[in-house]
XYZ file of C-alpha atoms in Angstrom:
246
model
C 20.665 16.408 -111.937
C 17.129 15.307 -112.777
C 14.838 18.067 -113.994
C 11.128 17.335 -113.704
C 8.629 19.957 -114.797
C 4.880 19.944 -114.348
C 3.080 21.903 -117.069
C -0.523 22.568 -116.125
C -2.582 23.204 -119.222
C 0.115 21.488 -121.272
C -2.313 20.058 -123.817
C -3.355 23.462 -125.181
C -1.776 25.592 -127.888
C 0.887 27.361 -125.827
C 1.121 24.313 -123.583
C 1.946 21.926 -126.435
C 4.684 24.243 -127.712
C 6.080 24.513 -124.187
C 6.079 20.736 -123.734
C 7.981 20.293 -126.985
C 10.625 22.835 -125.991
C 11.263 21.350 -122.557
C 11.472 17.844 -124.013
C 14.168 19.083 -126.407
C 16.044 20.415 -123.393
C 16.005 16.974 -121.726
C 13.398 17.598 -119.050
C 11.058 14.951 -117.758
C 7.719 16.591 -118.527
C 4.425 15.918 -116.778
C 1.398 17.320 -118.592
C -1.541 18.097 -116.331
C -4.716 18.857 -118.242
C -8.380 17.985 -118.432
C -8.172 17.190 -122.152
C -7.303 13.480 -122.176
C -7.298 13.125 -125.951
C -4.656 15.764 -126.627
C -2.729 14.941 -123.453
C -2.360 11.286 -124.357
C -1.452 12.199 -127.923
C 1.484 14.253 -126.642
C 2.478 11.441 -124.269
C 2.608 9.034 -127.205
C 4.503 11.495 -129.400
C 7.218 12.007 -126.785
C 7.191 8.527 -125.309
C 9.456 8.216 -122.298
C 9.946 11.968 -121.898
C 6.326 12.971 -121.276
C 3.685 11.650 -118.937
C 0.078 12.804 -118.999
C -2.053 13.033 -115.856
C -5.692 14.006 -116.249
C -6.751 16.623 -113.716
C -9.418 19.286 -113.330
C -7.738 21.942 -111.203
C -11.130 23.338 -110.190
C -11.888 20.081 -108.417
C -10.171 19.507 -105.070
C -10.451 15.721 -105.256
C -8.779 15.817 -108.669
C -5.917 17.933 -107.302
C -5.471 15.567 -104.357
C -5.236 12.632 -106.764
C -2.701 14.543 -108.872
C -0.472 15.216 -105.868
C -0.587 11.558 -104.840
C 0.337 10.453 -108.386
C 3.248 12.896 -108.604
C 4.522 11.944 -105.164
C 4.382 8.229 -105.935
C 6.010 8.480 -109.371
C 8.545 11.286 -108.907
C 8.873 12.234 -105.241
C 9.799 15.796 -106.189
C 9.461 18.317 -109.004
C 11.949 21.035 -109.892
C 9.755 23.316 -111.998
C 6.093 24.225 -112.346
C 4.409 26.168 -115.144
C 0.696 26.774 -115.007
C -1.044 27.839 -118.207
C -4.530 26.802 -117.145
C -7.258 29.384 -117.562
C -9.050 31.392 -120.222
C -11.752 33.984 -120.710
C -15.146 32.309 -120.740
C -17.361 32.916 -123.811
C -19.885 34.839 -121.693
C -17.225 37.396 -120.756
C -17.447 38.990 -124.179
C -20.850 40.329 -123.055
C -21.326 43.520 -121.005
C -20.953 42.924 -117.270
C -24.666 43.390 -116.595
C -25.465 40.494 -118.944
C -22.996 37.946 -117.556
C -24.546 35.410 -115.148
C -23.080 35.618 -111.644
C -22.037 31.971 -111.667
C -19.952 32.569 -114.805
C -18.153 35.501 -113.180
C -17.301 33.385 -110.145
C -16.265 30.481 -112.374
C -13.826 32.723 -114.253
C -12.316 34.041 -111.022
C -11.873 30.492 -109.753
C -10.454 29.094 -112.997
C -8.005 31.935 -113.571
C -6.917 32.676 -110.005
C -8.429 30.701 -107.127
C -7.654 27.275 -108.545
C -4.090 28.384 -109.358
C -3.511 29.395 -105.740
C -4.834 26.128 -104.349
C -2.902 24.091 -106.893
C 0.406 25.718 -105.988
C -0.355 25.273 -102.300
C -0.779 21.528 -102.852
C 2.306 21.172 -105.055
C 4.699 23.168 -102.865
C 5.865 20.139 -100.848
C 7.027 18.496 -104.078
C 8.979 21.595 -105.091
C 10.513 21.830 -101.634
C 11.531 18.169 -101.834
C 13.629 18.794 -104.948
C 17.378 19.225 -104.570
C 17.681 20.925 -107.947
C 19.547 24.267 -107.596
C 17.187 26.151 -109.937
C 13.597 25.617 -108.826
C 10.934 27.857 -110.316
C 7.211 28.498 -110.540
C 5.916 30.389 -113.569
C 2.356 31.562 -114.054
C 0.835 32.614 -117.358
C -1.053 35.849 -116.799
C -2.206 38.311 -119.480
C -1.882 41.944 -120.420
C -5.591 42.032 -119.525
C -4.426 42.112 -115.931
C -2.263 45.168 -116.555
C -4.440 47.499 -118.636
C -8.124 48.119 -119.409
C -9.100 45.622 -122.112
C -12.501 44.468 -120.841
C -13.596 40.978 -119.748
C -13.802 42.075 -116.136
C -13.630 38.779 -114.220
C -10.848 37.365 -116.397
C -8.894 40.610 -116.175
C -9.357 40.869 -112.403
C -8.122 37.291 -112.004
C -5.065 37.890 -114.181
C -4.250 41.024 -112.180
C -4.526 38.849 -109.098
C -1.943 36.468 -110.564
C 0.589 39.310 -110.600
C -0.097 39.901 -106.905
C 0.173 36.169 -106.216
C 3.485 36.077 -108.094
C 5.014 38.802 -105.938
C 3.656 37.533 -102.622
C 4.708 33.946 -103.304
C 8.145 35.093 -104.461
C 8.547 36.915 -101.157
C 7.649 33.786 -99.204
C 9.720 31.325 -101.240
C 12.770 33.468 -101.973
C 14.594 32.371 -98.790
C 14.183 28.776 -100.002
C 15.735 29.701 -103.369
C 12.520 29.042 -105.284
C 11.828 31.694 -107.901
C 8.303 32.808 -108.846
C 7.491 34.795 -111.984
C 4.692 35.250 -114.470
C 4.396 35.950 -118.176
C 1.752 38.340 -119.519
C 1.106 37.591 -123.193
C -1.142 39.625 -125.417
C -3.135 37.904 -128.142
C -1.359 34.679 -129.094
C -2.090 32.827 -132.319
C -3.532 29.593 -130.942
C -6.596 27.609 -132.066
C -8.487 28.843 -128.986
C -7.716 32.505 -129.684
C -8.625 32.127 -133.339
C -12.047 30.781 -132.318
C -12.869 33.962 -130.382
C -14.751 36.944 -131.861
C -11.741 39.169 -132.532
C -10.570 41.346 -135.409
C -7.110 39.898 -135.899
C -6.134 42.347 -138.623
C -6.825 45.207 -136.231
C -4.990 43.435 -133.444
C -1.892 43.047 -135.592
C -2.048 46.701 -136.647
C -2.453 47.626 -132.983
C 0.921 46.158 -131.990
C 4.297 47.817 -132.326
C 5.668 44.884 -134.350
C 2.577 44.731 -136.560
C 2.064 41.068 -135.732
C 0.934 38.765 -132.938
C 2.997 36.381 -130.843
C 3.059 32.681 -131.634
C 2.766 29.827 -129.175
C 6.409 28.923 -129.842
C 7.528 32.429 -128.870
C 5.643 32.329 -125.565
C 7.141 28.886 -124.921
C 10.615 30.403 -125.360
C 9.798 33.054 -122.751
C 8.528 30.406 -120.340
C 11.666 28.350 -120.847
C 13.935 31.338 -120.252
C 12.162 32.239 -117.007
C 12.331 28.639 -115.826
C 15.848 27.744 -116.905
C 18.198 30.598 -117.719
C 17.018 33.889 -116.186
C 18.017 32.744 -112.734
C 18.240 36.197 -111.140
C 14.596 37.011 -111.895
C 11.864 36.543 -109.316
C 8.657 38.397 -108.403
C 8.418 39.668 -111.996
C 5.604 39.794 -114.534
C 7.215 39.787 -117.971
C 5.129 41.246 -120.807
C 5.386 39.265 -124.068
C 2.903 40.854 -126.471
C 4.701 42.189 -129.585
C 4.044 45.670 -128.221
C 0.243 45.449 -127.974
C 0.068 46.964 -124.507
C 2.543 49.707 -125.414
C 0.406 50.773 -128.358
C -2.750 50.308 -126.354
C -5.072 48.423 -128.708
C -6.497 44.999 -128.041
């Protein structure tokens, strides 16, 4: 049976690793991202197995266009992973110094846009006859413990609530909804942020940080093989949150 997955944010570090893994497992992969250069590069690399659709999920017209494209080309999707979102550079400042528009932008990027995106894509998931349909969000341990970056953390905590509420609604339709909460992941974006990576490694139980490939494996397992799991937020952080340093 045809397996079509939409990976939102699929052109990024974790996204690229996730695309590669699902291609190896014979999925038709649709990358949705606002980075056309990297998105098209992945489409060329995995010609025939990957399609790239440019979309800004914070723009309603862009989402509407995305839904029309997916409906016309595929008619249905069996899986959705959304990795879109990040902490904005201004969020490394104290709350009092962050402009209000940046706080609202972070809340929209990391939570509000995710909710509206899923709302628009639900008809395509419902149209699929695949027996193992799933939605997986990428949250963060920032949403589970006090690590700062207030708007980003509040939004990621909201994703856990969205995961549970949506799982409750979609469970009777046999659509699973879960989220993954990584800690610091070694991606180009993370490495560009003002962090002490030696301290971060020492602050994890495994004395290291997760790689993009490892998070991709978790996303694949939640989508494909862990079929009894729904309404769960799975922590994948090499023990950062258990040790408490970030």
